[in-house]
mmCIF file with all atom_site columns, C-alpha atoms in Angstrom:
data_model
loop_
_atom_site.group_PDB
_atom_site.id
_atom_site.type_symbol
_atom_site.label_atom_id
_atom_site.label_alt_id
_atom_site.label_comp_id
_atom_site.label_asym_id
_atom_site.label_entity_id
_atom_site.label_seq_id
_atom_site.pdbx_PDB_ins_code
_atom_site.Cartn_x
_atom_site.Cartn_y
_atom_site.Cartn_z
_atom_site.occupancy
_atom_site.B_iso_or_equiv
_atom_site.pdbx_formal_charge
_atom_site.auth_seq_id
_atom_site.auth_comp_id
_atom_site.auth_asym_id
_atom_site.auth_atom_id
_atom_site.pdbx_PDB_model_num
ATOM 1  C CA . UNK T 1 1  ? 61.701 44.499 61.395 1.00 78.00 ? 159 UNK T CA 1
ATOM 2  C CA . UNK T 1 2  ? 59.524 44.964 64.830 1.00 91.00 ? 160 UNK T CA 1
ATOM 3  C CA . UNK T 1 3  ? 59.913 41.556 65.872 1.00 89.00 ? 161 UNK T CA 1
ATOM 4  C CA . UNK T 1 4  ? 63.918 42.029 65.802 1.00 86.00 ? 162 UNK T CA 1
ATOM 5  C CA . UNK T 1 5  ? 63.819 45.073 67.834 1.00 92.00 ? 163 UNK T CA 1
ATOM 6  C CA . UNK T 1 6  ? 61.188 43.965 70.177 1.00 95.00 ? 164 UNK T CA 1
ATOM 7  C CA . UNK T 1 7  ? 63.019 40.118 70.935 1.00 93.00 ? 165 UNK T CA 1
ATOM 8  C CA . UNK T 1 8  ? 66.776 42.323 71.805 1.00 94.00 ? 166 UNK T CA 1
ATOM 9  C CA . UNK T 1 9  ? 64.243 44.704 73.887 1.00 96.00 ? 167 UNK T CA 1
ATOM 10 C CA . UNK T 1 10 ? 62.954 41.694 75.494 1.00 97.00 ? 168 UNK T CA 1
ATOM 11 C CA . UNK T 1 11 ? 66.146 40.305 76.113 1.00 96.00 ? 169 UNK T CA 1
ATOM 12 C CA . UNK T 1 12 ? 67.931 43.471 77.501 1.00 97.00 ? 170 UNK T CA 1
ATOM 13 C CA . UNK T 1 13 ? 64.635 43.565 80.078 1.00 97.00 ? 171 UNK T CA 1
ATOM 14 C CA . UNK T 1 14 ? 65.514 39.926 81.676 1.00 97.00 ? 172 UNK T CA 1
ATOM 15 C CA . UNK T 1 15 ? 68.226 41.272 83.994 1.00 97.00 ? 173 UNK T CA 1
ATOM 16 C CA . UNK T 1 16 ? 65.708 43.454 85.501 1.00 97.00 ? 174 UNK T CA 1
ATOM 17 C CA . UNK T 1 17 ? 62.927 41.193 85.520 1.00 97.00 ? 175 UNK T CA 1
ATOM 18 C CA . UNK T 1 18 ? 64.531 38.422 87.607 1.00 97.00 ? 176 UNK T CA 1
ATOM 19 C CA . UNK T 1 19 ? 65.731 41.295 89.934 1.00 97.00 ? 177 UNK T CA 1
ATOM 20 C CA . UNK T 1 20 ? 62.327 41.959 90.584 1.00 96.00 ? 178 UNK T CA 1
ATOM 21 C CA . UNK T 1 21 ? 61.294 38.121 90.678 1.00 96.00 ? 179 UNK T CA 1
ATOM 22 C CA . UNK T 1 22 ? 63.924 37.829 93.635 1.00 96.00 ? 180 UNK T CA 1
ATOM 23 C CA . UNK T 1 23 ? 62.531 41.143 94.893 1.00 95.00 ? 181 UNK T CA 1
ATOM 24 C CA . UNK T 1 24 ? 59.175 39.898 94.846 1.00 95.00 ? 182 UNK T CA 1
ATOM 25 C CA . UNK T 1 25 ? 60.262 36.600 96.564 1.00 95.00 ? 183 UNK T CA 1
ATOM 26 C CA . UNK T 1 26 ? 62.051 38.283 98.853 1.00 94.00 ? 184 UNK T CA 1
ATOM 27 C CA . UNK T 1 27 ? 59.239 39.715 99.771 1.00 91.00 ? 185 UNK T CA 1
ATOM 28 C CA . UNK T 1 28 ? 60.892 43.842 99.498 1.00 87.00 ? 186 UNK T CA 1
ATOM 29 C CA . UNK T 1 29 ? 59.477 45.971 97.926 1.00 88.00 ? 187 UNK T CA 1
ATOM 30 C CA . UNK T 1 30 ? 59.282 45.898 94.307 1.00 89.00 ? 188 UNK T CA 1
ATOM 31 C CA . UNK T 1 31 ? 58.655 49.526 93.879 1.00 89.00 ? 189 UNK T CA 1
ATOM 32 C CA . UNK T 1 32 ? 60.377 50.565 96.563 1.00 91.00 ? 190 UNK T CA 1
ATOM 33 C CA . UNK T 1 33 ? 63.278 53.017 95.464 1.00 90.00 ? 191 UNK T CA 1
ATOM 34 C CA . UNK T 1 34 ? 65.860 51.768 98.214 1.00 92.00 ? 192 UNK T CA 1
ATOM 35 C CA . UNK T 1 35 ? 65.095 47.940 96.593 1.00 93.00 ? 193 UNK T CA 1
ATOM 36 C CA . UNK T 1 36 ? 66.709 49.771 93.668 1.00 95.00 ? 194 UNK T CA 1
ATOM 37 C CA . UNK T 1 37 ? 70.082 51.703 94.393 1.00 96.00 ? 195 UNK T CA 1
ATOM 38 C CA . UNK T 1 38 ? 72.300 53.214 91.495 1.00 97.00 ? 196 UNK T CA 1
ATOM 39 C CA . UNK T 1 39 ? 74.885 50.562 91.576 1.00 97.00 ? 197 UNK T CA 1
ATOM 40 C CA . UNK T 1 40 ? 72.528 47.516 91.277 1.00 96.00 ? 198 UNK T CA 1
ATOM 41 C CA . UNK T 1 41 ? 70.554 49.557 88.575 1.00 97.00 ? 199 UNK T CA 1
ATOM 42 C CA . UNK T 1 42 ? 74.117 49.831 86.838 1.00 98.00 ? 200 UNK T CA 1
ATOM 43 C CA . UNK T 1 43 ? 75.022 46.531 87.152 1.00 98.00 ? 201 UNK T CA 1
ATOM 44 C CA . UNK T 1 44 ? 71.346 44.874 85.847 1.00 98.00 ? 202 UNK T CA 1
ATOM 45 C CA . UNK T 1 45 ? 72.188 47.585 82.817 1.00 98.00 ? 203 UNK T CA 1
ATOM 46 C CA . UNK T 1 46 ? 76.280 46.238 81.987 1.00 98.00 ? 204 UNK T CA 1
ATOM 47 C CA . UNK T 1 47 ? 74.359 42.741 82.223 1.00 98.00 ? 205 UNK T CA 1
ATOM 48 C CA . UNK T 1 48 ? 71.713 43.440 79.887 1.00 98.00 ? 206 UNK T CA 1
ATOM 49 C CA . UNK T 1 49 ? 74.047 45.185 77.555 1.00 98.00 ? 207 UNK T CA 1
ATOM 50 C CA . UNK T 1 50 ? 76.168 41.888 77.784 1.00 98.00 ? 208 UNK T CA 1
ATOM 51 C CA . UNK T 1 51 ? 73.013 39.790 76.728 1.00 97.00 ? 209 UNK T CA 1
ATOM 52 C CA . UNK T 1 52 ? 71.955 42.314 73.727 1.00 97.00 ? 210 UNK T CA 1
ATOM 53 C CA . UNK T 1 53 ? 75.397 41.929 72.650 1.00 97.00 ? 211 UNK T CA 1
ATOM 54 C CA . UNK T 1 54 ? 75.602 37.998 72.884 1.00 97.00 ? 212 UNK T CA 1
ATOM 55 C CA . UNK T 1 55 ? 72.279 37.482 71.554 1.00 95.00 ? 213 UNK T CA 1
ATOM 56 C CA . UNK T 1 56 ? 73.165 39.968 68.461 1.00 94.00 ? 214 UNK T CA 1
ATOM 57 C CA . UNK T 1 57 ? 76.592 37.970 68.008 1.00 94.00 ? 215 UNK T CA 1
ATOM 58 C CA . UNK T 1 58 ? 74.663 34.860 68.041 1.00 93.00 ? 216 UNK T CA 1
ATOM 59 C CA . UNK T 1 59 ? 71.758 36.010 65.672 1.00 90.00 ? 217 UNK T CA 1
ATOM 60 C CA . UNK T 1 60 ? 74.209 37.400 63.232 1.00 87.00 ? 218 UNK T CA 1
ATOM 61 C CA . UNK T 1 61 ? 77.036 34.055 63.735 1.00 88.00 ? 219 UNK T CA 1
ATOM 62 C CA . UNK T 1 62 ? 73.616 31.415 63.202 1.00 89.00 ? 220 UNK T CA 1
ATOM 63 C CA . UNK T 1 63 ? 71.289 33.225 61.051 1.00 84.00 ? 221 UNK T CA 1
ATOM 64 C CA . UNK T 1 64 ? 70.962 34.046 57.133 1.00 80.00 ? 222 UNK T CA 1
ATOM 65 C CA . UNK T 1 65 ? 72.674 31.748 54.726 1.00 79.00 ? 223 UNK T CA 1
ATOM 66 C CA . UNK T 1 66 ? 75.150 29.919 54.134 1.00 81.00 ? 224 UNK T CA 1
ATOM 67 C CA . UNK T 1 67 ? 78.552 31.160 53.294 1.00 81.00 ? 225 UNK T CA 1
ATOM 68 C CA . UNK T 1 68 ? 78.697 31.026 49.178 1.00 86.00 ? 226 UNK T CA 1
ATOM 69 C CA . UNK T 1 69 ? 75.168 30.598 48.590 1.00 89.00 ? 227 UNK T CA 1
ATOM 70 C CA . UNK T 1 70 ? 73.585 32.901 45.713 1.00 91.00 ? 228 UNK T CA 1
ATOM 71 C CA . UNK T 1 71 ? 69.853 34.788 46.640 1.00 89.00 ? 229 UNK T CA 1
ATOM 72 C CA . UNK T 1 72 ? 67.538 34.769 43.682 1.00 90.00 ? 230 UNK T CA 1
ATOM 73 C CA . UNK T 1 73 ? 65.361 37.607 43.966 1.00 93.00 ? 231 UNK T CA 1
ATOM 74 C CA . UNK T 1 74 ? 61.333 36.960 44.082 1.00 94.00 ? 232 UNK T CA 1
ATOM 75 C CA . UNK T 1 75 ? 59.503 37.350 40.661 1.00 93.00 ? 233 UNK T CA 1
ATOM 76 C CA . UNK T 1 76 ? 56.429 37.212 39.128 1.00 95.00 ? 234 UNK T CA 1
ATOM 77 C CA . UNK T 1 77 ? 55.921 34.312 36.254 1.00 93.00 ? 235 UNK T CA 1
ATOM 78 C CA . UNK T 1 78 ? 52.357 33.982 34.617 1.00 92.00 ? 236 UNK T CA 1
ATOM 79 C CA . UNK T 1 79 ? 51.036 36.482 36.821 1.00 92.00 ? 237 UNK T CA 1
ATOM 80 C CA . UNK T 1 80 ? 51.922 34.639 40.629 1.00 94.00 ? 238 UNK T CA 1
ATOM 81 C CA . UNK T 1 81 ? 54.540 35.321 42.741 1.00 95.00 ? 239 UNK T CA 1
ATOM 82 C CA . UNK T 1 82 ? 57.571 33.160 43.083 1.00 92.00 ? 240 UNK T CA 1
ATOM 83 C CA . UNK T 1 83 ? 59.128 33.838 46.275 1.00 92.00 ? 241 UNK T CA 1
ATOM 84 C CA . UNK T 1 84 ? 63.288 34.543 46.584 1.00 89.00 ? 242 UNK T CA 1
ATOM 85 C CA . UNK T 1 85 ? 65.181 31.878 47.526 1.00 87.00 ? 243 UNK T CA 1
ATOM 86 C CA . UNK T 1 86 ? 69.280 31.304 48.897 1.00 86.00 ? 244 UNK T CA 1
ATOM 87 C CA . UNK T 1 87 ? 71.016 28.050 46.720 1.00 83.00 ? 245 UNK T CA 1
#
């Protein structure tokens, strides 16, 4: 479950990392507050809200299984583990 939250965290921080990439080659001031006004701050934030919400879309349109299939749960037979599987 951490590795979910922590990829759409990483994803909603790229706006504001390539900001500071062009701040950096820019050569401003990367933590500078006037390199970071309200509106730019807003607009790197509707942007990484549009990614999260793209890469959810995505995640949710290309992931899991196929439409129809049945999941078989996981068991245990003779004493091992037979892992769950989508047919």
């Amino acid at each position: 479950m951490i590795r979910p939250v922590l990829t759409e965290i990483a994803i909603f921080l790229i706006p504001f990392a390539v900001y500071a990439a062009f701040l950096l080659a820019s050569r401003s001031g990367v933590w500078v507050k006037s390199s970071w006004p309200l509106h730019v701050v807003g607009k790197l934030a509707v942007a990484a809200f549009v990614l999260v919400i793209i890469s959810l879309v995505l995640l949710a349109h290309f992931s899991g299984a196929p439409p129809g299939s049945t999941y078989t749960p996981a068991r245990v037979e003779d004493g091992k583990l037979i892992r769950g599987s989508e047919k």
